[in-house]
Coordinates of C-alpha atoms and ligand atoms in Angstrom, one line a residue:
X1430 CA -17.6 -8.3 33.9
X1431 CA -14.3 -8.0 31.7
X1432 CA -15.9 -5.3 29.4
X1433 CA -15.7 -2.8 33.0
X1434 CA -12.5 -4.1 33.7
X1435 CA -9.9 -1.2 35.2
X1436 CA -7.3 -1.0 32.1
X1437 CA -4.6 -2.0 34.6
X1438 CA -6.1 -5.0 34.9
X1439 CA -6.6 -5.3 31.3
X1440 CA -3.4 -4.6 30.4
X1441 CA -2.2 -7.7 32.9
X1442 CA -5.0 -10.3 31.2
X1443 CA -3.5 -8.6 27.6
X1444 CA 0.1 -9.3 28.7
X1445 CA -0.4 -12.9 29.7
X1446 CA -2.4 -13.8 26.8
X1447 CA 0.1 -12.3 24.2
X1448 CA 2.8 -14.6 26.1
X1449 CA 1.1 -17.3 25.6
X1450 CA -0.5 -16.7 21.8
X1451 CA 3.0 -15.9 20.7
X1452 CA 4.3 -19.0 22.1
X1453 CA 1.4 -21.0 20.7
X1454 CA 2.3 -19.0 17.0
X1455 CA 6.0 -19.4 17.4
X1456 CA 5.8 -23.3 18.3
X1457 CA 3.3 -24.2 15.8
X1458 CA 3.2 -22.0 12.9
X1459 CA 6.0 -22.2 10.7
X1460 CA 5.2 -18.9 9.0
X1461 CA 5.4 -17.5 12.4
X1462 CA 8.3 -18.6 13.7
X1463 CA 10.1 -18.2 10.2
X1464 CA 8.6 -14.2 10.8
X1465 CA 10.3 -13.7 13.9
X1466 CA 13.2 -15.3 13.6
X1467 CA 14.0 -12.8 10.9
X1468 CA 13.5 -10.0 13.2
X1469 CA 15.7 -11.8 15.6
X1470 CA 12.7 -12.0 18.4
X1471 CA 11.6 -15.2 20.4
X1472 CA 9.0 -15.6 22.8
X1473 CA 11.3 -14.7 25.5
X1474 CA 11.3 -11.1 24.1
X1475 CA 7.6 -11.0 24.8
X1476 CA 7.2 -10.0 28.3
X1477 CA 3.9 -7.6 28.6
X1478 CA 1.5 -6.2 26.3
X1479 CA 4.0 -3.3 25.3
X1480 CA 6.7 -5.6 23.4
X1481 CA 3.8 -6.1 21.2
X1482 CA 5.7 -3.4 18.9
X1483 CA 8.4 -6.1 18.4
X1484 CA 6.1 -8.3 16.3
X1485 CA 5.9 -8.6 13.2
X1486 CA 3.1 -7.3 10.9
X1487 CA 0.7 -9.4 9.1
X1488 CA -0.9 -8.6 5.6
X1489 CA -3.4 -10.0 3.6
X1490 CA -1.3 -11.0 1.0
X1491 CA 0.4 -13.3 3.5
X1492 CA -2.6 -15.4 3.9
X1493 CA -3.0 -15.6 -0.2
X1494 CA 0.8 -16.7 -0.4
X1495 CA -0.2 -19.7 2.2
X1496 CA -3.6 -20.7 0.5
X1497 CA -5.4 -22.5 2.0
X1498 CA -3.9 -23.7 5.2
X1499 CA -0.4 -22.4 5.4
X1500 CA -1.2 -20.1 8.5
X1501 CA -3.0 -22.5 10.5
X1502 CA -1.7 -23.2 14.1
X1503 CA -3.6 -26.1 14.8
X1504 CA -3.7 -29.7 13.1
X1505 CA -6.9 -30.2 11.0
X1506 CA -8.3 -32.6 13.5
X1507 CA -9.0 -29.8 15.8
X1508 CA -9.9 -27.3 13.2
X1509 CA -14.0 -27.5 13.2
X1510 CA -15.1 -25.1 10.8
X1511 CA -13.2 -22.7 7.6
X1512 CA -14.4 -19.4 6.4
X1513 CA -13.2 -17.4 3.3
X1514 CA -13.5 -14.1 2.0
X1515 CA -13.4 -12.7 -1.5
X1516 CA -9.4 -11.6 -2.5
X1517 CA -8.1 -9.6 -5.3
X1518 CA -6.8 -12.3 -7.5
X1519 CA -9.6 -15.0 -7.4
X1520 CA -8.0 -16.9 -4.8
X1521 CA -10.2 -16.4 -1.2
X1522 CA -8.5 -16.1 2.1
X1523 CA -9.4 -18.5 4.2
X1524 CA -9.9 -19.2 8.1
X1525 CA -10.1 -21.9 10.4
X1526 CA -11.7 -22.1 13.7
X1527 CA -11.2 -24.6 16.4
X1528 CA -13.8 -25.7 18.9
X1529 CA -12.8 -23.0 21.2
X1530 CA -12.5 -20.3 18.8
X1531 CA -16.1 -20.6 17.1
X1532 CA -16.9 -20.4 21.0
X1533 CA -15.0 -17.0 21.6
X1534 CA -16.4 -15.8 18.7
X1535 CA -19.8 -16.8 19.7
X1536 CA -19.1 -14.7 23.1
X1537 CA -18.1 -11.7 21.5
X1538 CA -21.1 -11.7 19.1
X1539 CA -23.3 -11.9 22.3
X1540 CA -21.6 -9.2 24.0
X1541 CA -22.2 -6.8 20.9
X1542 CA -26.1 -8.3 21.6
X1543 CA -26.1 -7.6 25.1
X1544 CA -24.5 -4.0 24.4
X1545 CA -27.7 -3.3 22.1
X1546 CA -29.9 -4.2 25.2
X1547 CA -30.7 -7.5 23.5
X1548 CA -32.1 -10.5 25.8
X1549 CA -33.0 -14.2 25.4
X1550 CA -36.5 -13.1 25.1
X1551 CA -36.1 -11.4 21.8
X1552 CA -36.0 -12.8 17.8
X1553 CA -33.4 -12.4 15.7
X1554 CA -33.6 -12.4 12.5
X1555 CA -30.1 -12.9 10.7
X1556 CA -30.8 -11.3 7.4
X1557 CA -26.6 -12.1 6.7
X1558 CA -25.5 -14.2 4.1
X1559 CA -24.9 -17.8 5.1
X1560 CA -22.1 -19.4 3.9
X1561 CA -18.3 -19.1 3.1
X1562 CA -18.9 -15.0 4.3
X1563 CA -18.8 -14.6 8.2
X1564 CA -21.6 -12.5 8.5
X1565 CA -24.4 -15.2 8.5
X1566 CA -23.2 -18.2 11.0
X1567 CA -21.0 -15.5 13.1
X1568 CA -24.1 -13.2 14.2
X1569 CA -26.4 -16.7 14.7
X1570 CA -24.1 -18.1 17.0
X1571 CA -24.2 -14.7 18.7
X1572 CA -28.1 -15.2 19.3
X1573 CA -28.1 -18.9 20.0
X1574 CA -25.4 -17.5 22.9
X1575 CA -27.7 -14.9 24.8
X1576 CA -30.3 -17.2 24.1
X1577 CA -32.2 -15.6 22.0
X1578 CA -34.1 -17.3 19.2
X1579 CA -32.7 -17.2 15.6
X1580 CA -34.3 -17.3 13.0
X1581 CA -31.8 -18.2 10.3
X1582 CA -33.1 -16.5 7.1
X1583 CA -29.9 -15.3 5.3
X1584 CA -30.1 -12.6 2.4
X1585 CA -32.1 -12.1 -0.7
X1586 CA -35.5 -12.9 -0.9
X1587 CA -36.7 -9.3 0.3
X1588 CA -40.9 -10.5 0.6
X1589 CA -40.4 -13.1 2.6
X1590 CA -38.0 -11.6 4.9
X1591 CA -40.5 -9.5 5.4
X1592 CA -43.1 -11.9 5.9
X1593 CA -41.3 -13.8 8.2
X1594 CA -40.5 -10.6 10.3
X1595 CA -44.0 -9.8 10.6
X1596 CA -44.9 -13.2 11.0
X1597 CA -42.6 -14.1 13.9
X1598 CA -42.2 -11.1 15.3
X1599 CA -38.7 -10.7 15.1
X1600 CA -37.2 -7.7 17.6
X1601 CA -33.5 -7.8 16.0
X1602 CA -33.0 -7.2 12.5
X1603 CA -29.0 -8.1 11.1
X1604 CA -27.7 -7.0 7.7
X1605 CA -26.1 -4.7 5.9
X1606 CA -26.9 -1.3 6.6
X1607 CA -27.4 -0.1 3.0
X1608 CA -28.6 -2.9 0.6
X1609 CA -30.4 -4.7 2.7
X1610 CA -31.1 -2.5 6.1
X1611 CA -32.8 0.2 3.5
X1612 CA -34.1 -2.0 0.6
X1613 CA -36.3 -3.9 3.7
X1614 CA -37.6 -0.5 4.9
X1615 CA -38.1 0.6 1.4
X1616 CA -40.6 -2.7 0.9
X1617 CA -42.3 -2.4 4.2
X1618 CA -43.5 0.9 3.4
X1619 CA -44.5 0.1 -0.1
X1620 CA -46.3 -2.9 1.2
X1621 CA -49.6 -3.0 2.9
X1622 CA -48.3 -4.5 5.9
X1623 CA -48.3 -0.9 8.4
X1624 CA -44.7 -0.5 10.2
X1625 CA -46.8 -1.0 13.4
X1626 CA -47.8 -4.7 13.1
X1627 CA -44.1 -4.8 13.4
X1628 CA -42.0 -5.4 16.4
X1629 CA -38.4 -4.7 15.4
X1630 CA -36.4 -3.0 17.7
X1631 CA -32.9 -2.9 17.6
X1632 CA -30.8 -3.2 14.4
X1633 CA -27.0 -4.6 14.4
X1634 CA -25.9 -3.5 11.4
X1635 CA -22.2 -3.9 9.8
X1636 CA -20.1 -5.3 7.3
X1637 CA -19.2 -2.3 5.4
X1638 CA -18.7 1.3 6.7
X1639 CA -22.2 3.6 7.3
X1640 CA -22.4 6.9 8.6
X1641 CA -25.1 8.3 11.0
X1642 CA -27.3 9.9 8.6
X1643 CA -28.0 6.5 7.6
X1644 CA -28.7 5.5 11.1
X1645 CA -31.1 8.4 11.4
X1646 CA -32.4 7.0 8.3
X1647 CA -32.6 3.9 9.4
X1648 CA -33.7 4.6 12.8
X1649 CA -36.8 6.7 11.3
X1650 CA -38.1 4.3 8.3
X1651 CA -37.9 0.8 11.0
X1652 CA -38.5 2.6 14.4
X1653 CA -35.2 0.9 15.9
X1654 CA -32.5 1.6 17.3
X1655 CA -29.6 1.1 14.9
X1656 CA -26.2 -0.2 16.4
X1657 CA -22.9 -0.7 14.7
X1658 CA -21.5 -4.4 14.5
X1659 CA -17.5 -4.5 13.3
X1660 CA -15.6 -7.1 12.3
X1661 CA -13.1 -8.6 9.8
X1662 CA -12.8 -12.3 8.4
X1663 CA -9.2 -12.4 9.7
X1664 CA -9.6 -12.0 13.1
X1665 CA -13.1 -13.9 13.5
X1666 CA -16.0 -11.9 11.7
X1667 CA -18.7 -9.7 13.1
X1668 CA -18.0 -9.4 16.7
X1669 CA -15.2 -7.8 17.3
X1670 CA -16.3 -5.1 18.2
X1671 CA -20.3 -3.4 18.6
X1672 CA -21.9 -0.2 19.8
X1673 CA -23.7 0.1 23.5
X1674 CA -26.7 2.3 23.9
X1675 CA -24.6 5.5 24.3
X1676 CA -24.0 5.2 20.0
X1677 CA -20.4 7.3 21.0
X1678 CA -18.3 4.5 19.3
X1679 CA -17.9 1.1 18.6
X1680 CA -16.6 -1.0 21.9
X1681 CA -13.8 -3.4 21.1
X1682 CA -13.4 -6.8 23.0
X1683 CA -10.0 -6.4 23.9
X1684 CA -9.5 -9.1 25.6
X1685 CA -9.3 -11.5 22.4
X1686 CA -8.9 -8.7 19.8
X1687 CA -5.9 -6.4 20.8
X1688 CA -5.9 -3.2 18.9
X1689 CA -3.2 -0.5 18.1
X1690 CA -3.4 2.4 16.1
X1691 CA -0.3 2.9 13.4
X1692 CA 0.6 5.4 10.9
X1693 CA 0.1 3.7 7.8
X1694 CA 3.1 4.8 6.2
X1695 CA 6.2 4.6 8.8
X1696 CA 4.0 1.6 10.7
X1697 CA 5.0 3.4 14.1
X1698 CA 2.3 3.9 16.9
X1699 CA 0.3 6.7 16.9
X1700 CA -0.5 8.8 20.2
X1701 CA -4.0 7.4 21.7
X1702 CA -6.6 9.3 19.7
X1703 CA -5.2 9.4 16.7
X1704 CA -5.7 8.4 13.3
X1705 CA -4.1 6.0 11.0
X1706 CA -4.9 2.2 10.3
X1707 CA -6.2 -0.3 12.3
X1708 CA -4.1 -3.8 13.3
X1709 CA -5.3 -6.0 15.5
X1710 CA -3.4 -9.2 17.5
X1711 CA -6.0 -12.2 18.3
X1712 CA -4.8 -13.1 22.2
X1713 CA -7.1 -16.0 22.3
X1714 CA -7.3 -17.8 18.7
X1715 CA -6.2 -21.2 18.5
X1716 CA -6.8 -22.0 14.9
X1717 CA -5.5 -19.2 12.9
X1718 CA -3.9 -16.7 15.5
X1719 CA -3.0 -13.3 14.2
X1720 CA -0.2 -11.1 14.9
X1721 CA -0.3 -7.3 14.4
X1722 CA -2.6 -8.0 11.4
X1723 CA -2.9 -4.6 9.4
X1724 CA -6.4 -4.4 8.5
X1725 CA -6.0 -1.4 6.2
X1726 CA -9.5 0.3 8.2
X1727 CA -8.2 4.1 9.3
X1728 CA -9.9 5.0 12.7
X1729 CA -8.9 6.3 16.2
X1730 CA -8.9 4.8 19.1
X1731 CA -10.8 6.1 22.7
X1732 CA -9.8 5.1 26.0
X1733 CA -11.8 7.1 28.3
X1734 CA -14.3 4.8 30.1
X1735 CA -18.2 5.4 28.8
X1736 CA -21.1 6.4 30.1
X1737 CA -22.0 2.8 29.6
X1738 CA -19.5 2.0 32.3
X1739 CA -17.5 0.4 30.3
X1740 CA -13.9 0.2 30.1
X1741 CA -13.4 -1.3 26.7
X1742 CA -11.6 0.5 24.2
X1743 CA -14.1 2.6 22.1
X1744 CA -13.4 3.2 18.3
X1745 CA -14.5 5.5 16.2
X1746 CA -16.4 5.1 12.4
X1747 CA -14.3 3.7 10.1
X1748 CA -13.1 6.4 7.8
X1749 CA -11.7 5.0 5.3
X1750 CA -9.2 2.3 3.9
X1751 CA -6.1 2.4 3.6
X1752 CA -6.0 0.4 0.2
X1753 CA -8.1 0.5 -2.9
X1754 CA -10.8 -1.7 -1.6
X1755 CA -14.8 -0.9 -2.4
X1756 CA -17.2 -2.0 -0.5
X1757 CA -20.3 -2.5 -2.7
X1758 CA -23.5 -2.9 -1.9
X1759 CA -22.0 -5.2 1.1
X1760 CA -19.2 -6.9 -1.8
X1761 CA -15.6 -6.3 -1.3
X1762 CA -14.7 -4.8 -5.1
X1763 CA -10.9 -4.7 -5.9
X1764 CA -10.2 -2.2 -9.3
X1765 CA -7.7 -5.1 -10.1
X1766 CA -10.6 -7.0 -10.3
X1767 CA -12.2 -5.3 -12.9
X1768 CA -8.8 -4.5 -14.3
X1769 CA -8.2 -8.5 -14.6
X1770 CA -11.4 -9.3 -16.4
X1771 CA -11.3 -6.5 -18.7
X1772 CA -7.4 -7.3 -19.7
X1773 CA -8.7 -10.9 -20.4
X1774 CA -11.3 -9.4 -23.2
X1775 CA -9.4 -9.0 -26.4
X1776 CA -12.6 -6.4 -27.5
X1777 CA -11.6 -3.7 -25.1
X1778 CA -8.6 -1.8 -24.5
X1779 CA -6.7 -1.9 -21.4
X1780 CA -8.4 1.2 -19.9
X1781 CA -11.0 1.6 -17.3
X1782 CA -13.1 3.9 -14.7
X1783 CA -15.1 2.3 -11.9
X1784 CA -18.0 5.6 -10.8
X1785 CA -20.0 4.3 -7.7
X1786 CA -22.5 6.3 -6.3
X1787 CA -25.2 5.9 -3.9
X1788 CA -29.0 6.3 -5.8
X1789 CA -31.9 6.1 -3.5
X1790 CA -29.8 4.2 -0.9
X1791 CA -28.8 2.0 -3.3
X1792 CA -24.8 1.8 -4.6
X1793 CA -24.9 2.2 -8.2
X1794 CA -21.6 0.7 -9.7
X1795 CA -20.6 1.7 -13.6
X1796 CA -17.7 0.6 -15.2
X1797 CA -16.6 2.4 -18.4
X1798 CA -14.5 1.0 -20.9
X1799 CA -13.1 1.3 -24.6
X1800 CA -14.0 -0.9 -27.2
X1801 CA -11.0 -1.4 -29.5
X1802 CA -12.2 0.5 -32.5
X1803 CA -11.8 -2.9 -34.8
X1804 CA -14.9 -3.7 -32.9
X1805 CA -17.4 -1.6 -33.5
X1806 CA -20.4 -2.0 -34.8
X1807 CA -23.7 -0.2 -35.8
X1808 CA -25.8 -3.5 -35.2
X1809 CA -27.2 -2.6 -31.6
X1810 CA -27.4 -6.2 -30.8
X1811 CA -23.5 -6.7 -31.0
X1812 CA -23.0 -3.8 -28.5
X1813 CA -25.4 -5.4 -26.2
X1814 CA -24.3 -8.7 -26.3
X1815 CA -20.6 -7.3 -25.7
X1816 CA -21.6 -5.4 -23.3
X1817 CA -23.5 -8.4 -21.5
X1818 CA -20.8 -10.6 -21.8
X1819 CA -18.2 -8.2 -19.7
X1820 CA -20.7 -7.5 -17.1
X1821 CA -21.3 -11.7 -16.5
X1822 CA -18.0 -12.1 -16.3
X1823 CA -17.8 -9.7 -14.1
X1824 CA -20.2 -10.8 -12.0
X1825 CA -18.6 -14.3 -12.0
X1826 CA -14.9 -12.6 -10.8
X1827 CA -16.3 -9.7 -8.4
X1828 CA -19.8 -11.2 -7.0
X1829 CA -21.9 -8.4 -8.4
X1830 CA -22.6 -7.0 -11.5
X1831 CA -21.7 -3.5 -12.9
X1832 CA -23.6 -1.3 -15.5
X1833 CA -21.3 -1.4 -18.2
X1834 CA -20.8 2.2 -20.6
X1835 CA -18.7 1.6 -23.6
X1836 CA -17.0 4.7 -24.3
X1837 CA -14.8 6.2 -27.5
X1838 CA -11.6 5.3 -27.6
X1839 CA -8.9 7.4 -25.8
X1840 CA -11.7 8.8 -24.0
X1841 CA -10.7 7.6 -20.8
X1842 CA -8.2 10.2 -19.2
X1843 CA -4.5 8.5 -19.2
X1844 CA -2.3 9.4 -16.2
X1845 CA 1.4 9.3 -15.6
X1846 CA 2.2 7.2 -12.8
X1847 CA -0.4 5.5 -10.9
X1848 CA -3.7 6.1 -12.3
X1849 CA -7.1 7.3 -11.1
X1850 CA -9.7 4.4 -11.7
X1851 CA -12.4 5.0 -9.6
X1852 CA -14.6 7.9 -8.9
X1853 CA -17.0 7.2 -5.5
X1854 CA -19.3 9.5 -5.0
X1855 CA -21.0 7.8 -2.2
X1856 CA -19.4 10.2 0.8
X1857 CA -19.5 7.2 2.9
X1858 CA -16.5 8.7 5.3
Ligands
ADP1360 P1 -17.1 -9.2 5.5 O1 -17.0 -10.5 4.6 O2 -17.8 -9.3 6.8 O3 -17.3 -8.0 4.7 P2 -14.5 -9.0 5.3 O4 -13.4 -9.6 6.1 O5 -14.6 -9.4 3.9 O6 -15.7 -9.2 6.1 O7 -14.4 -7.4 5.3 C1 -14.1 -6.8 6.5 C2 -14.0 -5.3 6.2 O8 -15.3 -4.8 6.1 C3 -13.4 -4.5 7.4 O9 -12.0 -4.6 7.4 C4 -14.0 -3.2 7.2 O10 -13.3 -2.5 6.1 C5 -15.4 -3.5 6.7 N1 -16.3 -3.5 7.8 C6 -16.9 -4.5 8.5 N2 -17.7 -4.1 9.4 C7 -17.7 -2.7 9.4 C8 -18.4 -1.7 10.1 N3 -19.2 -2.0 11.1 N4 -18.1 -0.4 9.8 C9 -17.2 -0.1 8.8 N5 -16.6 -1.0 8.0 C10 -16.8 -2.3 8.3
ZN1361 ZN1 -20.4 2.2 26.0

């Protein structure tokens, strides 16, 4: 099994697929081969794993600059299916998957399964969103892969998930860990359904980071076992990496994903263990490969074999980002993105504070702002519509909607340099 693998022999399968993924990049990507040539490298420099550090790094805004398709390495014919995921300026980033790659991905999904102690005799329901977001299709091609059965119920809709769950006897639960993870525990045990007529055992919960209190939580109010799923859009989605039954870090499939550690700052290696941000090179992806994409996630890396037996690459919980990015409620929230909405409202002055805080497992999300004082108005009915007509545009940029507080003017603490717009009082890391 590759996931026991002896790391020499990992490193040799990680060598020869890098030669061959930055041949594949180099040959038919000109964003690739335009990358290297300005650092003077060709594939010939790439030799084993360990040139890897003469790559150059990928960033997000790289795939914005070549929306929609300027980073794919394959020709549309053999590109099968396209993903996106929310950006900071409206524009998605988007994916593209060929045949093989959607089968990989499928792979990797089941081995997270597998890890949890999942079998084809179990249910799963996918509790995901369905859709452009990778969540939804990524985990049900997991299931359909161990042969499990799916049951393909996306988000939303809290009663009947429940319904169904009961109904169908779902095993495997996959969400979110804090809207939707918690919101369906919170409606089983209001509803007159008892937790016993349920047969849920294992949750894969990801998407956004979680701590383990909330597993303990979690673990308590659905009598599961609660594994971590990680992934990012980028690379393939949920899958690349899960938890096994020892719950001492998340295992990464580094056979397709290959992960360093680097300090964010002077982008140089850290020693294993470490901290600092997260990239990851695809060895494997045809459609869209990556090279040394920084995913902004800080975290440390483990290479000491498990008690699982195995030898894949163990990280640790996501601490934090590296960028300004909330996750809310499972929605990736940029402050430029309520920055941009609010600068596009003539009422309101240019000023802004994002609080988010966790109430009854539930992210609360406020955004205060100023009304320019030519505005104001006794009638209650004019605040409220104002107010209203921020929050649905914000919804309509952002995904979700914010309790708006208009505040005094000037009342929002101005700061030299770069300024201090959001207040999260979640503790999530
Ligand atoms: P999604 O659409 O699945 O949220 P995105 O590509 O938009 O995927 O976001 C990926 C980011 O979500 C990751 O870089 C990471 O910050 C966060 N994330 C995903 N899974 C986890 C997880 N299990 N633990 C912590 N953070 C996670
Ligand atoms: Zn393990």
């Amino acid at each position: 099994m590759i996931e026991t693998m002896s790391r020499e022999d990992m490193q040799k399968l990680q060598s020869h697929r890098l030669k061959r993924i930055v041949e594949h990049a180099y040959h038919n990507s000109t964003f690739y081969r335009r990358k290297m040539q300005e650092m003077d490298v060709t594939p010939d420099d790439i030799q084993s794993i360990d040139d890897i550090v003469k790559l150059p790094f990928t960033v997000k805004q790289d795939l914005r600059d070549n929306y929609p398709f300027g980073l794919m390495a394959s020709p549309m014919s053999e590109i099968v299916r396209l993903h996106a995921s929310s950006g900071t300026t409206g524009k998605p980033i988007v994916v593209g998957y060929t045949r093989k790659d959607l089968s990989v991905w499928a792979e990797v999904v089941a081995r997270c399964l597998y890890a949890y102690g999942a079998t084809k005799n179990d249910i799963a329901q996918v509790s995901y969103g369905y859709g452009l977001f990778t969540g939804g299709l990524g985990a049900h091609s997991g299931v359909e892969a161990i042969g499990g059965t799916v049951i393909p119920m996306s988000s939303g809709n809290t009663e009947k998930q429940i319904q169904l769950m009961h109904d169908f006897g779902a095993n495997i639960l996959c969400c979110t860990p804090s809207y939707d993870a918690l919101f369906l525990a919170e409606t089983i045990h209001a509803s007159d359904i008892p937790l016993e007529e349920f047969k849920l055992r294992i949750g894969a919960f990801g998407a956004e980071p979680w701590t383990d209190n909330m597993r303990r939580e979690l673990e308590e109010k659905l009598n599961i076992k609660a594994y971590d799923i990680y992934g990012l859009t980028e690379i393939c989605g949920p899958g690349v990496g899960g938890e096994c039954e020892c719950q001492n870090g998340t295992h990464l499939w580094e056979d397709h994903f290959f992960p360093e550690i680097v300090d964010p700052v002077t982008l140089k290696p850290v020693a294993p263990g470490e901290q600092g941000e997260l990239v990851f090179t695809t060895l494997t992806k045809e459609g869209m490969p990556m090279l040394r994409y920084r995913t902004r996630d800080l975290t440390s890396l483990h290479y000491e074999k498990c008690r699982c037996g195995r030898t894949a690459v163990r990280m640790s919980r996501i601490l934090g980002r590296s960028d300004d990015m909330l996750i809310i409620r499972g929605v990736n929230v940029f402050p430029s993105q309520v920055e941009s909405v609010i600068l596009e409202l003539p009422e309101f002055e240019p000023h802004y504070f994002i609080v988010v805080d966790r109430v009854n497992n539930t992210d609360t999300f406020q955004v205060q702002v100023e009304l320019r004082s030519e505005y104001y108005s006794d009638e209650m009915n004019k605040m409220l519509a104002l107010k209203k007509k921020i929050a649905g545009r914000m919804q309509s940029v952002i995904g979700i909607q914010p309790e708006i507080k208009i505040v005094e003017p000037r009342s929002i603490e101005r700061s030299m340099g770069k300024a201090k717009h959001v207040q999260d009082n979640r503790k999530l890391y």
